[in-house]
Amino acid sequence: MDETLVRSLTPSVLSVLVRRGADFAAAEDAVQDALVEAVRRWPDDPPKDPKGWLVTVAWRRFLDAARADTARRRREDRVEEEPGPGPAPDVDDTLQLYFLCAHPSLSPSSAVALTLRAVGGLTTRQIARAYLVPEATMAQRISRAKRTVSGVRFDRPGDVGTVLRVLYLVFNEGYSGDVDLAAEAIRLTRQLAASVDHPEVAGLLALMLLHHARRAARTAPDGSLVPLAEQDRGRWDTAAIAEGVRILQAALARDRLGEFQAQAAIAALHADAPTSAETDWVQIVEWYDELARLTGNPVVRLNRAVAVGEADGPRAGLAALAALDDTLPRYAAVAAYLHERDGDLDTAARLYAEAAHKASDLAERDHLTRRAARVNSRRREVR
């Protein structure tokens, strides 16, 4: 059974049911039932039209549930309108489904969580990890969000900003997680950019392209992480970089700066440098200042401390870091790097080990563990 095909079809099937009048929660339940049936039957009897098969089975499951519901009388007309068998319309409703999940009645965090679960195909555990909350807490949040949008139709689309955050989180999960959704996030963002005249949509698309361009160089053959400074820049996708820069320049020319444009500008400066040593760190610090002003996000200031350390020296970076909360994610890793640059190998080794212990991602944990071992080896050589 082709799991990639099933993942790509699931949002469209869910959209078809919602468009026909099924409430969101019931539609998702019906689609999940259809997927279970597909797992059972497709290996021995694959359908000629997988989407049509899933739509037909999911719709029937929905109708079965509707007949047993206390509101059966209100749904009898819908039962009579069951379409006949045949190919499903070749319409991609995935983007509309994103807008439905970004409904104004939902908080941004609930909208993102619901979309990642219903449209992105991520598990509750993966979403909880992205939010740094317990899985049970995230499950409750998603259930509440599903109840909120039950009965909502496509005539009340949600906020573009929320949809952008959804797409950004989907991209990040696909880029660094165990589910590859990066290409899907780029596809949907292209689709959104073609239909919405908004500089931040262009900024997000540029940011995705610039990050995605470095993907091939981001890991070693053994799966270990390769830091940006050590990546083989000959493996970067120059066509994607050129497209990202072109889109970003057009967005910045409109003089409506937003956080995704600022992030893309930082990524573009990294992509433009022929070598790590030739990176324009001074300009990157300036863009981080803009980004901090736009977002007030302490993680932005954490990344800014790294840039200050590169532009003005590690002690300047440590001074910038000292003003931040040491419980921030990756604080210990940043502090370790700056102390290593400053020659304080004892502190660097301790902080790398601490950061490795706190890391939730296995690849990052391994990377930090290797950093700690390398610094410890240097300490022994010095002594």
XYZ file of C-alpha atoms in Angstrom:
383
model
C 0.000 0.000 0.000
C 1.408 3.388 -1.061
C 1.476 5.442 2.163
C 2.601 8.574 0.312
C -0.434 8.347 -1.968
C -2.779 7.856 0.976
C -1.241 10.850 2.803
C -1.685 13.052 -0.261
C -5.304 11.983 -0.781
C -6.521 12.235 2.801
C -6.964 16.054 2.909
C -8.834 16.059 -0.405
C -11.178 13.281 0.725
C -11.855 15.119 3.986
C -12.535 18.300 2.014
C -15.052 16.538 -0.234
C -17.046 15.318 2.762
C -17.037 18.737 4.417
C -18.076 20.386 1.134
C -21.008 17.950 0.853
C -22.239 19.024 4.250
C -20.580 16.746 6.784
C -19.434 18.495 9.941
C -15.688 18.476 10.418
C -15.418 16.060 13.328
C -17.770 13.498 11.790
C -16.046 13.810 8.428
C -12.617 13.125 9.918
C -13.959 10.085 11.779
C -15.455 8.762 8.546
C -12.216 9.309 6.628
C -10.252 7.471 9.313
C -12.701 4.543 9.013
C -12.192 4.548 5.242
C -8.415 4.490 5.680
C -8.673 1.478 7.977
C -10.764 -0.266 5.322
C -8.196 0.690 2.670
C -5.380 -0.849 4.708
C -7.406 -4.053 4.876
C -8.502 -4.280 1.241
C -6.085 -2.417 -1.023
C -3.099 -4.785 -0.804
C -5.194 -7.581 -2.372
C -7.575 -5.472 -4.466
C -6.141 -2.006 -5.276
C -8.764 0.383 -6.721
C -8.386 2.043 -10.112
C -9.440 5.372 -8.610
C -8.046 5.519 -5.028
C -9.507 8.941 -4.255
C -12.933 7.995 -5.562
C -12.825 4.786 -3.537
C -11.939 6.640 -0.338
C -14.615 9.283 -0.935
C -17.303 6.645 -1.532
C -16.391 4.565 1.527
C -15.933 7.591 3.799
C -19.251 9.104 2.690
C -21.051 5.850 3.394
C -19.435 5.627 6.814
C -20.578 9.182 7.502
C -24.119 8.375 6.413
C -24.176 5.269 8.582
C -23.177 7.372 11.570
C -25.660 10.093 10.633
C -28.557 7.651 10.497
C -27.795 6.591 14.059
C -27.498 10.145 15.301
C -30.188 11.922 17.284
C -30.345 14.568 14.551
C -31.345 11.968 11.932
C -34.370 13.896 10.677
C -32.246 16.917 9.718
C -29.876 14.714 7.755
C -32.360 12.590 5.840
C -32.241 14.931 2.871
C -28.480 14.559 2.788
C -28.834 10.770 2.722
C -31.009 11.017 -0.375
C -28.322 13.040 -2.138
C -25.646 10.349 -2.060
C -23.785 10.633 -5.391
C -23.521 7.628 -7.636
C -20.272 5.715 -8.026
C -17.646 7.080 -10.386
C -14.424 9.086 -10.451
C -14.131 11.802 -7.833
C -13.769 15.372 -9.151
C -10.130 16.250 -9.768
C -10.216 19.278 -7.462
C -7.633 20.022 -4.796
C -9.503 21.422 -1.802
C -6.538 21.103 0.557
C -5.902 24.840 0.762
C -9.585 25.503 1.502
C -9.346 22.953 4.272
C -6.406 24.885 5.749
C -8.596 27.995 5.832
C -11.410 26.081 7.483
C -9.027 24.924 10.198
C -7.892 28.546 10.599
C -11.453 29.583 11.367
C -11.810 32.835 13.353
C -13.586 31.001 16.179
C -10.349 29.120 16.925
C -7.314 30.453 18.720
C -4.182 30.442 16.533
C -2.618 27.603 18.543
C -5.748 25.450 18.220
C -6.026 26.207 14.513
C -2.432 25.177 13.914
C -2.806 21.990 15.940
C -6.039 20.999 14.198
C -4.616 21.593 10.744
C -1.453 19.658 11.431
C -3.569 16.735 12.624
C -6.391 16.780 10.053
C -4.642 18.098 6.956
C -0.932 17.700 7.553
C -1.277 14.130 8.698
C 0.945 14.529 11.758
C 0.277 12.455 14.840
C -0.819 14.038 18.084
C 2.561 13.111 19.564
C 4.456 14.969 16.813
C 2.309 18.074 17.268
C 2.756 17.945 21.047
C 6.523 17.771 20.533
C 6.407 20.865 18.308
C 4.492 22.741 21.021
C 6.570 21.338 23.900
C 3.436 20.189 25.753
C 2.318 16.731 26.989
C 0.613 14.538 24.394
C -2.578 14.326 26.495
C -2.802 18.128 26.604
C -2.490 18.334 22.824
C -5.105 15.596 22.323
C -7.588 17.613 24.390
C -6.787 20.781 22.428
C -7.377 19.051 19.104
C -10.643 17.497 20.295
C -11.939 20.888 21.430
C -10.948 22.452 18.103
C -12.781 19.723 16.158
C -15.934 20.350 18.177
C -15.649 24.090 17.568
C -15.565 23.802 13.765
C -18.228 21.095 13.581
C -20.909 22.324 11.206
C -18.768 25.170 9.856
C -18.810 25.582 6.079
C -16.212 27.041 3.709
C -17.977 30.422 3.507
C -16.067 31.793 6.536
C -12.372 31.427 5.808
C -9.859 32.037 8.550
C -7.007 34.435 8.999
C -4.151 34.407 6.473
C -1.604 34.910 9.234
C -2.790 31.767 11.000
C -2.671 29.780 7.768
C 0.917 30.964 7.235
C 1.907 29.770 10.696
C 0.288 26.433 9.968
C 2.242 26.081 6.735
C 5.457 27.150 8.465
C 5.071 24.524 11.177
C 4.221 21.853 8.617
C 7.359 22.786 6.677
C 9.523 22.676 9.779
C 8.189 19.261 10.749
C 8.842 18.008 7.241
C 12.313 19.557 7.153
C 13.629 18.276 10.448
C 11.188 15.667 11.703
C 10.346 12.103 10.828
C 7.489 12.972 8.446
C 8.469 14.526 5.115
C 5.948 17.314 4.577
C 8.316 20.036 3.375
C 7.495 19.642 -0.312
C 3.757 19.639 0.437
C 4.110 22.806 2.505
C 5.943 24.507 -0.375
C 3.281 23.353 -2.861
C 0.466 24.751 -0.718
C 2.319 28.011 -0.102
C 2.816 28.429 -3.852
C -0.900 27.859 -4.266
C -1.677 30.439 -1.592
C 0.729 32.958 -3.156
C -1.039 32.557 -6.505
C -4.421 33.349 -4.962
C -3.619 35.871 -2.186
C -1.818 39.169 -2.788
C 0.086 39.400 0.512
C 3.826 40.143 0.961
C 4.094 37.809 3.954
C 2.844 34.908 1.833
C 5.687 35.662 -0.572
C 8.055 36.011 2.380
C 7.125 32.577 3.681
C 7.501 30.984 0.256
C 10.950 32.576 -0.125
C 11.954 31.382 3.353
C 10.875 27.807 2.582
C 12.731 27.746 -0.732
C 15.922 29.136 0.792
C 15.898 26.610 3.634
C 14.881 23.730 1.378
C 17.756 24.574 -0.981
C 20.228 23.498 1.724
C 18.507 20.245 2.566
C 20.846 17.886 0.681
C 23.864 19.247 2.569
C 22.215 19.292 5.966
C 22.933 15.675 6.888
C 25.957 13.392 6.443
C 25.679 9.946 4.806
C 25.336 8.402 8.278
C 22.348 10.649 9.032
C 24.170 12.967 11.410
C 23.542 16.716 11.323
C 26.000 18.941 9.468
C 26.115 22.508 10.884
C 25.630 25.349 8.428
C 29.273 26.430 8.682
C 30.460 22.939 7.715
C 28.025 22.221 4.881
C 29.213 21.552 1.340
C 27.754 24.598 -0.389
C 28.252 22.942 -3.756
C 25.331 20.687 -2.825
C 22.953 23.588 -2.289
C 20.168 23.980 -4.859
C 21.145 27.210 -6.636
C 17.917 27.351 -8.649
C 15.819 27.273 -5.473
C 18.054 29.936 -3.906
C 17.699 32.195 -6.954
C 13.920 31.779 -6.938
C 13.715 32.451 -3.202
C 15.832 35.606 -3.479
C 13.776 36.865 -6.423
C 10.487 36.346 -4.565
C 11.899 37.980 -1.427
C 13.159 41.053 -3.265
C 9.725 41.601 -4.826
C 8.072 41.295 -1.405
C 10.524 43.666 0.327
C 10.000 46.234 -2.432
C 6.398 46.622 -1.251
C 7.682 48.076 2.060
C 5.313 46.026 4.257
C 7.867 44.130 6.290
C 6.740 41.097 8.256
C 8.455 38.387 10.257
C 8.624 35.841 7.425
C 10.246 38.378 5.104
C 12.813 39.187 7.827
C 13.557 35.490 8.355
C 13.898 35.013 4.610
C 16.325 37.950 4.429
C 18.539 36.245 7.020
C 18.369 32.955 5.099
C 19.227 34.801 1.873
C 22.356 36.313 3.429
C 23.515 32.847 4.468
C 22.760 31.498 0.989
C 24.591 34.372 -0.685
C 27.887 33.775 1.150
C 30.355 31.688 -0.915
C 31.881 30.407 2.340
C 30.956 30.545 5.999
C 33.804 32.992 6.667
C 32.385 35.422 4.085
C 28.929 35.604 5.703
C 27.736 39.188 6.286
C 27.103 38.770 10.005
C 26.739 42.503 10.635
C 23.757 42.678 8.283
C 22.340 39.470 9.781
C 22.425 41.073 13.249
C 20.507 44.050 11.822
C 17.848 41.733 10.405
C 17.586 39.930 13.749
C 16.997 43.325 15.358
C 14.103 43.891 12.928
C 12.762 40.414 13.594
C 12.921 40.914 17.365
C 11.067 44.215 16.980
C 8.351 42.534 14.917
C 7.855 39.463 17.091
C 9.235 40.075 20.575
C 10.167 36.389 20.466
C 12.947 35.458 22.940
C 14.114 32.634 20.644
C 14.856 35.306 18.021
C 17.071 37.067 20.561
C 18.775 33.745 21.274
C 19.647 33.367 17.592
C 20.676 37.021 17.512
C 23.231 36.294 20.265
C 24.887 33.763 17.948
C 25.010 36.336 15.151
C 26.454 38.974 17.503
C 29.101 36.440 18.539
C 30.076 35.999 14.895
C 29.976 39.708 14.048
C 31.613 41.176 17.176
C 33.310 38.228 18.857
C 32.191 35.507 21.282
C 32.302 37.709 24.377
C 29.874 40.139 22.781
C 27.663 37.169 21.981
C 27.842 35.949 25.576
C 26.905 39.437 26.803
C 23.830 39.393 24.562
C 23.011 35.898 25.816
C 23.277 36.932 29.476
C 20.192 39.130 29.093
C 18.025 36.114 28.189
C 16.249 33.434 30.226
C 18.523 30.404 30.553
C 15.506 28.056 30.383
C 14.926 28.879 26.717
C 15.154 25.886 24.353
C 18.710 25.528 22.988
C 20.085 28.167 25.404
C 22.698 25.723 26.688
C 23.740 24.780 23.133
C 24.222 28.436 22.156
C 26.143 29.160 25.362
C 28.350 26.103 24.755
C 29.185 27.257 21.234
C 30.066 30.795 22.337
C 32.204 29.563 25.251
C 34.012 27.204 22.872
C 34.688 30.115 20.517
C 35.990 32.098 23.505
C 38.402 29.306 24.469
C 36.628 28.268 27.691
C 36.649 24.546 26.909
C 35.674 23.356 30.404
C 32.454 25.357 30.395
C 31.770 24.504 26.745
C 32.091 20.752 27.346
C 29.747 20.905 30.342
C 27.149 22.947 28.475
C 27.268 20.744 25.360
C 26.564 17.713 27.574
C 23.726 19.587 29.280
C 22.261 20.618 25.912
C 22.463 17.053 24.612
C 20.577 15.815 27.653
C 17.785 18.362 27.066
C 17.495 17.845 23.288
C 14.218 16.203 22.211
C 15.387 15.395 18.677
C 17.648 12.340 18.378
C 19.794 13.771 15.564
C 20.371 17.005 17.504
C 21.170 15.029 20.661
C 23.771 12.985 18.796
C 25.247 16.132 17.253
C 25.606 17.842 20.642
C 27.055 14.702 22.192
C 29.723 14.614 19.477
C 30.431 18.307 20.102
C 30.951 17.597 23.796
C 33.294 14.712 22.978
C 35.280 16.865 20.566
C 35.700 19.654 23.112
C 36.726 17.157 25.801
C 39.340 15.785 23.419
C 40.700 19.300 22.858
C 40.822 19.864 26.619
C 42.993 16.775 27.070
C 45.313 17.907 24.296
C 45.729 21.322 25.897
C 46.553 19.771 29.258
